[in-house]
Amino acid sequence: MAATGVGAGCLAPSVRLRADPAARATACVVRARLRRVARGRYVAELSREGPAARPAQQLAPPVVPGFLAPPPPAPAQSPAPTQPPLPDAGVGELAPDLLLEGIAEDSIDTIVVAASEQDSEIMDANDQPLAKVTRSIVFVTGEAAPYAKSGGLGDVCGSLPIALAARGHRVMVVMPRYLNGTSDKNYAKALYTGKHIKIPCFGGSHEVTFFHEYRDNVDWVFVDHPSYHRPGSLYGDNFGAFGDNQFRYTLLCYAACEAPLILELGGYIYGQSCMFVVNDWHASLVPVLLAAKYRPYGVYRDSRSTLVIHNLAHQGVEPASTYPDLGLPPEWYGALEWVFPEWARRHALDKGEAVNFLKGAVVTADRIVTVSQGYSWEVTTAEGGQGLNELLSSRKSVLNGIVNGIDINDWNPTTDKCLPHHYSVDDLSGKAKCKAELQRELGLPVREDVPLIGFIGRLDYQKGIDLIKMAIPDLMREDVQFVMLGSGDPVFEGWMRSTESSYKDKFRGWVGFSVPVSHRITAGCDILLMPSRFEPCGLNQLYAMQYGTVPVVHGTGGLRDTVETFNPFGAKGEEGTGWAFSPLTVEKMLWALRTAISTFREHKPSWEGLMKRGMTKDHTWDHAAEQYEQIFEWAFVDQPYVM
Ligand SMILES: Nc1ncnc2c1ncn2[C@@H]1O[C@H](COP(=O)(O)OP(=O)(O)O[C@H]2O[C@H](CO)[C@@H](O)[C@H](O)[C@H]2O)[C@@H](O)[C@H]1O
């Protein structure tokens, strides 16, 4: 039995058959024409074509229950021999998932689902179309919240798929099943699919299995292998990055290529016409595998891939001698080939030859997206391109920037479960209470009049921690409070601890990774500081604005795109949502902070305006999801970049 889609907005992947063993097997074709009758409700007009000799009375009448309409009693259980044959018979209301009951599965050769473009649209609350064309989308990622998160990549891959699924797409996310003793409970609802494959790489055949959870209309697929079960964080432990990360993410990429072909999720596989969305270096082997190992055999010729760059600083680079381990044909070496400049080589005999996963995706993916427009330009410059600028420039015609959204269910001051008090743009009193609670929790003097400045993030060169370190002695001379939450570089962790003991009434350094604490800091602070050296998008400034906390940021990448510097003399009165300073120097940062502090102290109405403008900005994923759809459509208009 085959299911084919006809017409724009092919719905075939979601057609489901419920076979009735009582029905007689007779070859036929069922045509199901979907007509949209209301938002989310469809009528299927069924007609059956089959051999002229087909005895009509041997077939049970169709029952077409929808998700929304309660299923009618199942006449299939007692087929009435006098029932007329099908022609245009079964009509019922149903969601886009078409369920045919009472027809023997093996009695049907083909289901043709025809829906005009208009009919197949999923409508929004105002009955306006969301997605024009629905697709099968496969996200491949090293992390996705709430299962596993080490930073912004996890946030994005935990919420963008849900936003796309809400627009009518069929979405799968493929990521490792990390079991490390602390996050195991996050995978509790994921069930073993019974599917396992053997992956030929690294000198052996490695068995991986698949687990699955269906949540928020998304198929969350977890690849299981012993190398994902170990203490520490996702990518390393106290001794640094895991030495076998290249192996672990090679397995992920192979598994992600197989998943749409073998996993029957909701009864049906995703098939060969997918959009693979590969995130950062962990997933970057996917487009290379599609080109080198599938398309030459006629598989995935109708699929496309989009590389999403969240952070160019991590590229998955290993010695060239590891290439044979990857299981790729020798002639594909050039796609991953990477030669370090002489200054970056370790000794005179080092030829600097390496393989670079991210580079592999840059030269094979159909489209490339960075997580802000500003960053999409920066990656083409020598300063921001981390060595890939020339290659990325050569692909400028398919390079776009889309600013991330945020998960409004998770980050919403009116409902946030991590907060002791709630508030909204109309009633900010809860924010003052959150501030007092935070000061109490941190053991700082509880004072409403003192500006409380926060920092949340990885303690990493990228985040400009060294600038904060240099500025602290000056800043601590002011009447301010400062709280930092972060983990990473042990040198900075030690510095945070010692600074806390030097400025007991003013500074708190919380070393560690705690999502609830990050929510409480975002809500309780007045100012959020982000002096990032580079920032592809940045999420904390978006969370801050959503919570009425005014961001002071270095004007780079996504920070420049999202934070508008305060202007008291704008054309329509006061404008702006924070301060974006540039260039990145301690003096400039202190100047921006002092301007913010004096506005907080001396211009209360202006401060409230800043808070409210930030809170009323649209930070939802809807707009970004629509832009991703556009990129996918462009990709499908073109032939695959590498056949
Ligand atoms: N100690 C801690 N405790 C609790 N939570 C913590 C934490 N440290 C960080 N976080 C959380 O991790 C996330 C960090 O996201 P960012 O976007 O700011 O940076 P990151 O560099 O990880 O992401 C990369 O990918 C994202 C997504 O595309 C880009 O926005 C970004 O610019 C790019 O560098 C936020 O949700 C933050 O609250």
Short mmCIF file of N, CA and C and ligand atoms in Angstrom, two decimals, residues 143 149-156 280 308-311 371 404 411 456-459 462-463 485-487 510-519 522 530 532 534-541 543 558, ligand 1:
data_model
loop_
_atom_site.label_atom_id
_atom_site.label_comp_id
_atom_site.label_asym_id
_atom_site.label_seq_id
_atom_site.Cartn_x
_atom_site.Cartn_y
_atom_site.Cartn_z
N GLU A 143 21.89 19.21 21.63
CA GLU A 143 21.12 19.44 22.86
C GLU A 143 19.80 20.12 22.55
N LYS A 149 20.62 20.64 28.21
CA LYS A 149 20.93 22.02 27.80
C LYS A 149 22.23 22.46 28.45
N SER A 150 23.12 23.03 27.63
CA SER A 150 24.31 23.64 28.22
C SER A 150 24.35 25.12 27.91
N GLY A 151 23.46 25.58 27.03
CA GLY A 151 23.44 27.00 26.68
C GLY A 151 22.31 27.30 25.72
N GLY A 152 22.50 28.35 24.94
CA GLY A 152 21.43 28.84 24.07
C GLY A 152 21.02 27.86 22.98
N LEU A 153 21.95 27.02 22.53
CA LEU A 153 21.60 26.02 21.51
C LEU A 153 20.46 25.14 22.01
N GLY A 154 20.54 24.75 23.28
CA GLY A 154 19.49 23.91 23.87
C GLY A 154 18.15 24.63 23.90
N ASP A 155 18.18 25.91 24.22
CA ASP A 155 16.93 26.69 24.26
C ASP A 155 16.28 26.73 22.88
N VAL A 156 17.10 27.03 21.87
CA VAL A 156 16.55 27.19 20.53
C VAL A 156 16.01 25.86 20.00
N ASP A 280 24.92 23.66 14.40
CA ASP A 280 26.32 23.70 14.85
C ASP A 280 27.12 22.45 14.44
N VAL A 308 22.34 25.65 10.60
CA VAL A 308 22.11 26.80 11.47
C VAL A 308 23.35 26.99 12.34
N ILE A 309 23.98 28.16 12.20
CA ILE A 309 25.20 28.45 12.96
C ILE A 309 24.82 29.26 14.20
N HIS A 310 24.96 28.62 15.35
CA HIS A 310 24.70 29.31 16.62
C HIS A 310 26.00 29.89 17.16
N ASN A 311 27.10 29.25 16.84
CA ASN A 311 28.37 29.72 17.37
C ASN A 311 29.51 29.16 16.52
N VAL A 371 22.08 33.08 13.61
CA VAL A 371 20.96 33.38 14.50
C VAL A 371 20.71 34.88 14.71
N ASN A 404 16.78 34.81 16.91
CA ASN A 404 16.06 33.82 17.71
C ASN A 404 14.84 34.43 18.40
N TRP A 411 9.51 31.49 29.71
CA TRP A 411 10.02 32.79 30.16
C TRP A 411 8.89 33.82 30.10
N ILE A 456 24.54 36.58 33.59
CA ILE A 456 24.29 35.12 33.53
C ILE A 456 24.97 34.61 32.28
N GLY A 457 25.75 33.55 32.41
CA GLY A 457 26.33 33.00 31.18
C GLY A 457 27.53 32.12 31.44
N ARG A 458 27.98 31.52 30.35
CA ARG A 458 29.18 30.69 30.43
C ARG A 458 30.37 31.59 30.75
N LEU A 459 31.25 31.13 31.64
CA LEU A 459 32.44 31.93 31.98
C LEU A 459 33.49 31.62 30.92
N GLN A 462 34.33 34.39 25.13
CA GLN A 462 33.29 35.00 24.29
C GLN A 462 32.44 36.00 25.07
N LYS A 463 32.20 35.70 26.34
CA LYS A 463 31.23 36.49 27.10
C LYS A 463 31.83 37.74 27.73
N LEU A 485 26.01 34.74 37.77
CA LEU A 485 25.74 33.30 37.76
C LEU A 485 26.45 32.71 36.55
N GLY A 486 27.32 31.75 36.79
CA GLY A 486 28.00 31.16 35.64
C GLY A 486 28.93 30.05 36.04
N SER A 487 29.30 29.27 35.04
CA SER A 487 30.30 28.23 35.26
C SER A 487 31.11 28.12 33.99
N TRP A 510 27.75 33.26 41.93
CA TRP A 510 27.11 31.95 42.07
C TRP A 510 27.74 31.05 41.01
N VAL A 511 28.64 30.18 41.43
CA VAL A 511 29.31 29.29 40.48
C VAL A 511 28.45 28.04 40.30
N GLY A 512 28.03 27.80 39.08
CA GLY A 512 27.21 26.62 38.81
C GLY A 512 26.25 26.89 37.69
N PHE A 513 25.43 25.88 37.38
CA PHE A 513 24.43 26.00 36.31
C PHE A 513 23.07 25.72 36.92
N SER A 514 22.25 26.73 37.06
CA SER A 514 20.94 26.53 37.67
C SER A 514 19.88 27.35 36.93
N VAL A 515 18.99 26.63 36.26
CA VAL A 515 17.95 27.33 35.48
C VAL A 515 17.02 28.14 36.40
N PRO A 516 16.52 27.59 37.53
CA PRO A 516 15.65 28.41 38.38
C PRO A 516 16.34 29.68 38.88
N VAL A 517 17.62 29.58 39.25
CA VAL A 517 18.34 30.77 39.73
C VAL A 517 18.45 31.79 38.59
N SER A 518 18.69 31.29 37.37
CA SER A 518 18.81 32.24 36.24
C SER A 518 17.48 32.99 36.05
N HIS A 519 16.36 32.33 36.26
CA HIS A 519 15.06 33.02 36.14
C HIS A 519 14.93 34.08 37.25
N THR A 522 17.12 37.04 36.49
CA THR A 522 16.58 37.84 35.38
C THR A 522 15.42 38.72 35.87
N MET A 530 25.86 42.40 29.53
CA MET A 530 26.37 41.41 28.57
C MET A 530 27.48 42.04 27.73
N SER A 532 29.63 40.80 25.80
CA SER A 532 30.16 39.71 24.95
C SER A 532 31.11 40.26 23.89
N PHE A 534 31.81 38.61 21.10
CA PHE A 534 30.93 38.43 19.94
C PHE A 534 29.71 37.67 20.44
N GLU A 535 28.59 37.88 19.81
CA GLU A 535 27.36 37.22 20.26
C GLU A 535 26.48 36.94 19.06
N PRO A 536 26.44 35.68 18.62
CA PRO A 536 25.66 35.34 17.42
C PRO A 536 24.21 35.82 17.52
N CYS A 537 23.58 35.62 18.66
CA CYS A 537 22.26 36.23 18.90
C CYS A 537 22.21 36.72 20.34
N GLY A 538 22.33 35.77 21.27
CA GLY A 538 22.17 36.11 22.68
C GLY A 538 20.71 35.95 23.05
N LEU A 539 20.47 35.23 24.11
CA LEU A 539 19.09 35.05 24.57
C LEU A 539 18.84 35.81 25.86
N ASN A 540 19.89 35.94 26.68
CA ASN A 540 19.66 36.55 27.99
C ASN A 540 19.15 37.98 27.89
N GLN A 541 19.59 38.74 26.88
CA GLN A 541 19.07 40.11 26.75
C GLN A 541 17.59 40.08 26.36
N TYR A 543 15.46 37.60 27.29
CA TYR A 543 14.77 37.25 28.53
C TYR A 543 14.68 38.48 29.43
N GLY A 558 23.99 39.74 17.45
CA GLY A 558 22.56 39.78 17.80
C GLY A 558 22.25 40.78 18.89
N1 LIG B 1 25.16 29.17 34.80
C1 LIG B 1 24.00 29.13 34.19
N2 LIG B 1 22.91 28.73 34.85
C2 LIG B 1 21.71 28.69 34.21
N3 LIG B 1 21.51 29.03 32.94
C3 LIG B 1 22.58 29.44 32.25
C4 LIG B 1 23.87 29.52 32.82
N4 LIG B 1 24.73 29.94 31.88
C5 LIG B 1 24.00 30.13 30.77
N5 LIG B 1 22.71 29.84 31.00
C6 LIG B 1 21.60 29.87 30.06
O1 LIG B 1 22.08 29.40 28.82
C7 LIG B 1 21.53 30.20 27.79
C8 LIG B 1 22.66 30.95 27.15
O2 LIG B 1 22.23 31.42 25.95
P1 LIG B 1 23.02 32.49 25.09
O3 LIG B 1 22.25 32.67 23.85
O4 LIG B 1 23.17 33.72 25.89
O5 LIG B 1 24.47 31.90 24.88
P2 LIG B 1 25.25 30.64 24.24
O6 LIG B 1 26.59 31.21 24.01
O7 LIG B 1 25.16 29.46 25.10
O8 LIG B 1 24.51 30.30 22.88
C9 LIG B 1 24.89 30.32 21.50
O9 LIG B 1 23.69 29.96 20.80
C10 LIG B 1 22.61 30.82 21.09
C11 LIG B 1 21.38 30.26 20.42
O10 LIG B 1 21.37 30.46 19.07
C12 LIG B 1 22.92 32.24 20.68
O11 LIG B 1 21.87 33.08 21.12
C13 LIG B 1 24.23 32.69 21.30
O12 LIG B 1 24.57 33.98 20.83
C14 LIG B 1 25.31 31.70 21.00
O13 LIG B 1 26.55 32.09 21.58
C15 LIG B 1 20.50 31.08 28.42
O14 LIG B 1 19.27 30.44 28.47
C16 LIG B 1 21.06 31.25 29.83
O15 LIG B 1 20.11 31.62 30.76
#
